[in-house]
Amino acid sequence: MRRTAAELAEQAGAKLEGDGTLEIGGVAAPERAGARDLIYVETAKYAERAAASAALCVVAPDGVTLPGKTVLRSAHPKLAFVRAAALLLDRPPIASGIHTTAIVAPLARVTAGVGIGPYAVIGEDAHIGAGTQIGAHSVVGAGCWIGENCRIHPRVTLYGGVRIGNRVEIHSGAVLGADGFGYAQGEGKYEHDD
């Protein structure tokens, strides 16, 4: 998605120096950047890399001179870069709608706008908040509560009773609610804390 340097500066909480109408369409490392990519430098040590880059727009702290570049000045350039990049990078959906192969228990509460991917399983009495996306082959155990606008990538397992707030992202392969320190050895055997 294309944004102007002025829009990126506003999103990033940075001070704009240069052409605010410059359109930026992506992010990259300085060596791989094209003219319409956004890059950043954290210290003057890396100014030479940024100056040599084809990128026309740079997020940089005070004191870093970058002639010929549009600069988004910030005391925290990495944070400003992350905020600006969020406007530029479209996040692909994990799931939209409820896939025909998904298994949703009859007593599960799935609110509007939820996406559930192929072969995902949603257990009894689970609650899935609005706008949440659950990836393929994920398992949401009985009694789980998932807030709104969460992104649960493929092959995530939530054991029964797990609670997740709003706007949480869980990456592939994660297991939440599994036994942690629930085993103890005593009298020659292991016992669980159930």
Short mmCIF file of C-alpha atoms in Angstrom, two decimals:
data_model
loop_
_atom_site.label_atom_id
_atom_site.label_comp_id
_atom_site.label_asym_id
_atom_site.label_seq_id
_atom_site.Cartn_x
_atom_site.Cartn_y
_atom_site.Cartn_z
CA MET A 1 0.00 0.00 0.00
CA ARG A 2 1.41 3.41 -0.91
CA ARG A 3 1.55 6.23 1.63
CA THR A 4 3.09 9.68 1.57
CA ALA A 5 6.08 10.54 3.72
CA ALA A 6 3.85 12.99 5.61
CA GLU A 7 1.36 10.21 6.43
CA LEU A 8 4.19 7.97 7.61
CA ALA A 9 5.65 10.73 9.78
CA GLU A 10 2.27 11.29 11.42
CA GLN A 11 1.75 7.57 12.07
CA ALA A 12 5.28 7.21 13.43
CA GLY A 13 5.15 10.31 15.61
CA ALA A 14 8.19 11.65 13.74
CA LYS A 15 9.16 15.10 12.50
CA LEU A 16 9.16 15.36 8.70
CA GLU A 17 12.16 16.90 6.94
CA GLY A 18 11.88 17.04 3.16
CA ASP A 19 9.24 16.10 0.61
CA GLY A 20 6.03 15.18 2.42
CA THR A 21 4.35 14.21 -0.87
CA LEU A 22 6.94 11.52 -1.63
CA GLU A 23 5.08 8.22 -2.04
CA ILE A 24 6.50 5.18 -0.25
CA GLY A 25 5.33 1.64 -1.00
CA GLY A 26 7.46 -0.75 1.02
CA VAL A 27 10.22 -1.32 3.55
CA ALA A 28 13.69 -2.78 3.07
CA ALA A 29 17.23 -2.96 4.33
CA PRO A 30 19.34 -0.07 2.99
CA GLU A 31 21.34 -2.29 0.60
CA ARG A 32 18.22 -3.84 -0.96
CA ALA A 33 15.93 -0.81 -0.93
CA GLY A 34 14.46 0.78 -4.01
CA ALA A 35 13.67 4.47 -4.32
CA ARG A 36 10.15 4.04 -2.90
CA ASP A 37 11.14 1.89 0.10
CA LEU A 38 11.41 3.15 3.67
CA ILE A 39 14.62 2.41 5.59
CA TYR A 40 15.91 3.41 9.02
CA VAL A 41 19.15 4.04 10.85
CA GLU A 42 19.51 3.98 14.63
CA THR A 43 22.82 5.80 14.99
CA ALA A 44 25.26 7.94 13.01
CA LYS A 45 27.39 4.80 12.65
CA TYR A 46 24.99 3.58 9.91
CA ALA A 47 24.45 6.92 8.16
CA GLU A 48 26.79 6.01 5.32
CA ARG A 49 24.71 2.91 4.49
CA ALA A 50 21.54 5.00 4.39
CA ALA A 51 23.16 7.76 2.32
CA ALA A 52 24.35 5.20 -0.26
CA SER A 53 20.93 3.53 -0.43
CA ALA A 54 18.54 4.06 -3.33
CA ALA A 55 15.80 4.72 -0.76
CA LEU A 56 14.57 8.31 -0.78
CA CYS A 57 12.98 8.19 2.69
CA VAL A 58 14.79 7.35 5.93
CA VAL A 59 13.77 7.19 9.58
CA ALA A 60 16.67 8.57 11.61
CA PRO A 61 17.51 10.13 14.98
CA ASP A 62 18.62 13.74 15.47
CA GLY A 63 22.20 14.39 14.49
CA VAL A 64 22.30 12.01 11.52
CA THR A 65 22.81 14.00 8.31
CA LEU A 66 21.33 12.48 5.15
CA PRO A 67 21.59 14.93 2.23
CA GLY A 68 19.07 14.43 -0.55
CA LYS A 69 16.81 12.20 1.55
CA THR A 70 13.40 12.84 3.06
CA VAL A 71 13.94 12.15 6.75
CA LEU A 72 11.47 11.16 9.45
CA ARG A 73 13.21 12.34 12.64
CA SER A 74 12.58 10.42 15.82
CA ALA A 75 14.30 9.95 19.16
CA HIS A 76 13.36 6.26 18.78
CA PRO A 77 13.93 5.45 15.09
CA LYS A 78 13.32 1.71 15.31
CA LEU A 79 9.94 2.24 16.98
CA ALA A 80 9.05 4.95 14.45
CA PHE A 81 10.03 2.60 11.63
CA VAL A 82 7.80 -0.18 13.01
CA ARG A 83 4.86 2.21 13.26
CA ALA A 84 5.35 3.51 9.73
CA ALA A 85 5.86 0.00 8.34
CA ALA A 86 2.50 -1.06 9.78
CA LEU A 87 0.86 1.36 7.32
CA LEU A 88 2.84 0.06 4.37
CA LEU A 89 2.65 -3.69 4.86
CA ASP A 90 -0.61 -5.47 4.27
CA ARG A 91 -1.00 -8.42 6.59
CA PRO A 92 -2.51 -11.33 4.68
CA PRO A 93 -5.56 -12.86 6.32
CA ILE A 94 -5.09 -16.10 8.20
CA ALA A 95 -8.68 -17.19 7.60
CA SER A 96 -11.88 -15.59 6.43
CA GLY A 97 -15.27 -17.14 6.99
CA ILE A 98 -15.62 -20.59 8.47
CA HIS A 99 -14.04 -23.24 6.25
CA THR A 100 -16.23 -26.23 5.42
CA THR A 101 -13.71 -28.64 6.95
CA ALA A 102 -13.54 -26.78 10.27
CA ILE A 103 -15.25 -28.47 13.21
CA VAL A 104 -17.12 -26.09 15.49
CA ALA A 105 -18.82 -27.63 18.54
CA PRO A 106 -22.54 -26.92 18.82
CA LEU A 107 -22.16 -24.97 22.07
CA ALA A 108 -19.21 -22.86 20.91
CA ARG A 109 -19.91 -19.11 20.69
CA VAL A 110 -18.44 -17.74 17.47
CA THR A 111 -19.20 -14.03 16.99
CA ALA A 112 -19.49 -12.01 13.78
CA GLY A 113 -16.53 -11.63 11.48
CA VAL A 114 -14.58 -14.63 12.80
CA GLY A 115 -12.40 -16.58 10.37
CA ILE A 116 -11.73 -20.28 11.00
CA GLY A 117 -9.37 -22.08 8.64
CA PRO A 118 -9.37 -25.60 7.22
CA TYR A 119 -9.40 -28.50 9.68
CA ALA A 120 -9.44 -26.23 12.73
CA VAL A 121 -11.33 -27.56 15.76
CA ILE A 122 -13.30 -25.35 18.16
CA GLY A 123 -14.37 -27.11 21.38
CA GLU A 124 -17.57 -26.93 23.45
CA ASP A 125 -18.25 -23.69 25.31
CA ALA A 126 -15.36 -21.92 23.57
CA HIS A 127 -15.87 -18.20 22.92
CA ILE A 128 -14.29 -16.59 19.85
CA GLY A 129 -14.44 -12.75 19.74
CA ALA A 130 -15.34 -10.63 16.72
CA GLY A 131 -12.72 -10.27 14.02
CA THR A 132 -10.53 -13.10 15.31
CA GLN A 133 -8.83 -15.35 12.76
CA ILE A 134 -7.91 -18.96 13.55
CA GLY A 135 -5.55 -20.75 11.19
CA ALA A 136 -5.70 -24.18 9.62
CA HIS A 137 -5.24 -27.24 11.86
CA SER A 138 -5.49 -25.18 15.06
CA VAL A 139 -7.28 -26.57 18.11
CA VAL A 140 -9.22 -24.40 20.56
CA GLY A 141 -10.12 -26.56 23.53
CA ALA A 142 -13.37 -26.66 25.48
CA GLY A 143 -14.10 -23.59 27.56
CA CYS A 144 -11.44 -21.39 25.94
CA TRP A 145 -12.12 -17.67 25.70
CA ILE A 146 -10.49 -15.70 22.87
CA GLY A 147 -10.97 -11.93 22.65
CA GLU A 148 -11.54 -9.73 19.61
CA ASN A 149 -9.26 -9.22 16.60
CA CYS A 150 -6.80 -11.95 17.51
CA ARG A 151 -4.57 -13.64 14.93
CA ILE A 152 -3.97 -17.32 15.65
CA HIS A 153 -1.72 -18.79 13.00
CA PRO A 154 -1.96 -22.39 11.71
CA ARG A 155 -1.24 -25.36 14.00
CA VAL A 156 -1.75 -23.61 17.33
CA THR A 157 -3.14 -25.61 20.25
CA LEU A 158 -5.06 -24.02 23.11
CA TYR A 159 -5.80 -26.52 25.87
CA GLY A 160 -9.19 -26.31 27.57
CA GLY A 161 -9.90 -23.22 29.65
CA VAL A 162 -7.21 -20.96 28.16
CA ARG A 163 -8.12 -17.26 28.13
CA ILE A 164 -6.69 -14.81 25.60
CA GLY A 165 -7.31 -11.05 25.53
CA ASN A 166 -7.98 -8.76 22.57
CA ARG A 167 -5.55 -8.16 19.66
CA VAL A 168 -3.27 -11.08 20.57
CA GLU A 169 -1.16 -12.81 17.92
CA ILE A 170 -0.07 -16.42 18.45
CA HIS A 171 2.40 -17.94 16.01
CA SER A 172 2.40 -21.39 14.45
CA GLY A 173 3.26 -24.32 16.65
CA ALA A 174 2.51 -22.62 19.96
CA VAL A 175 0.84 -24.67 22.69
CA LEU A 176 -0.89 -22.71 25.46
CA GLY A 177 -2.17 -24.30 28.64
CA ALA A 178 0.11 -27.35 28.54
CA ASP A 179 1.68 -28.69 31.70
CA GLY A 180 4.60 -26.58 32.72
CA PHE A 181 5.99 -27.32 36.15
CA GLY A 182 3.11 -29.61 37.00
CA TYR A 183 5.15 -32.75 37.58
CA ALA A 184 7.16 -33.64 40.68
CA GLN A 185 9.23 -36.71 41.43
CA GLY A 186 8.65 -38.50 44.68
CA GLU A 187 8.88 -42.06 45.91
CA GLY A 188 10.38 -43.25 42.63
CA LYS A 189 7.61 -41.92 40.36
CA TYR A 190 6.40 -38.68 38.81
CA GLU A 191 3.17 -37.14 40.00
CA HIS A 192 1.07 -34.45 38.36
CA ASP A 193 -0.39 -31.52 40.29
CA ASP A 194 -4.00 -32.07 39.15
#
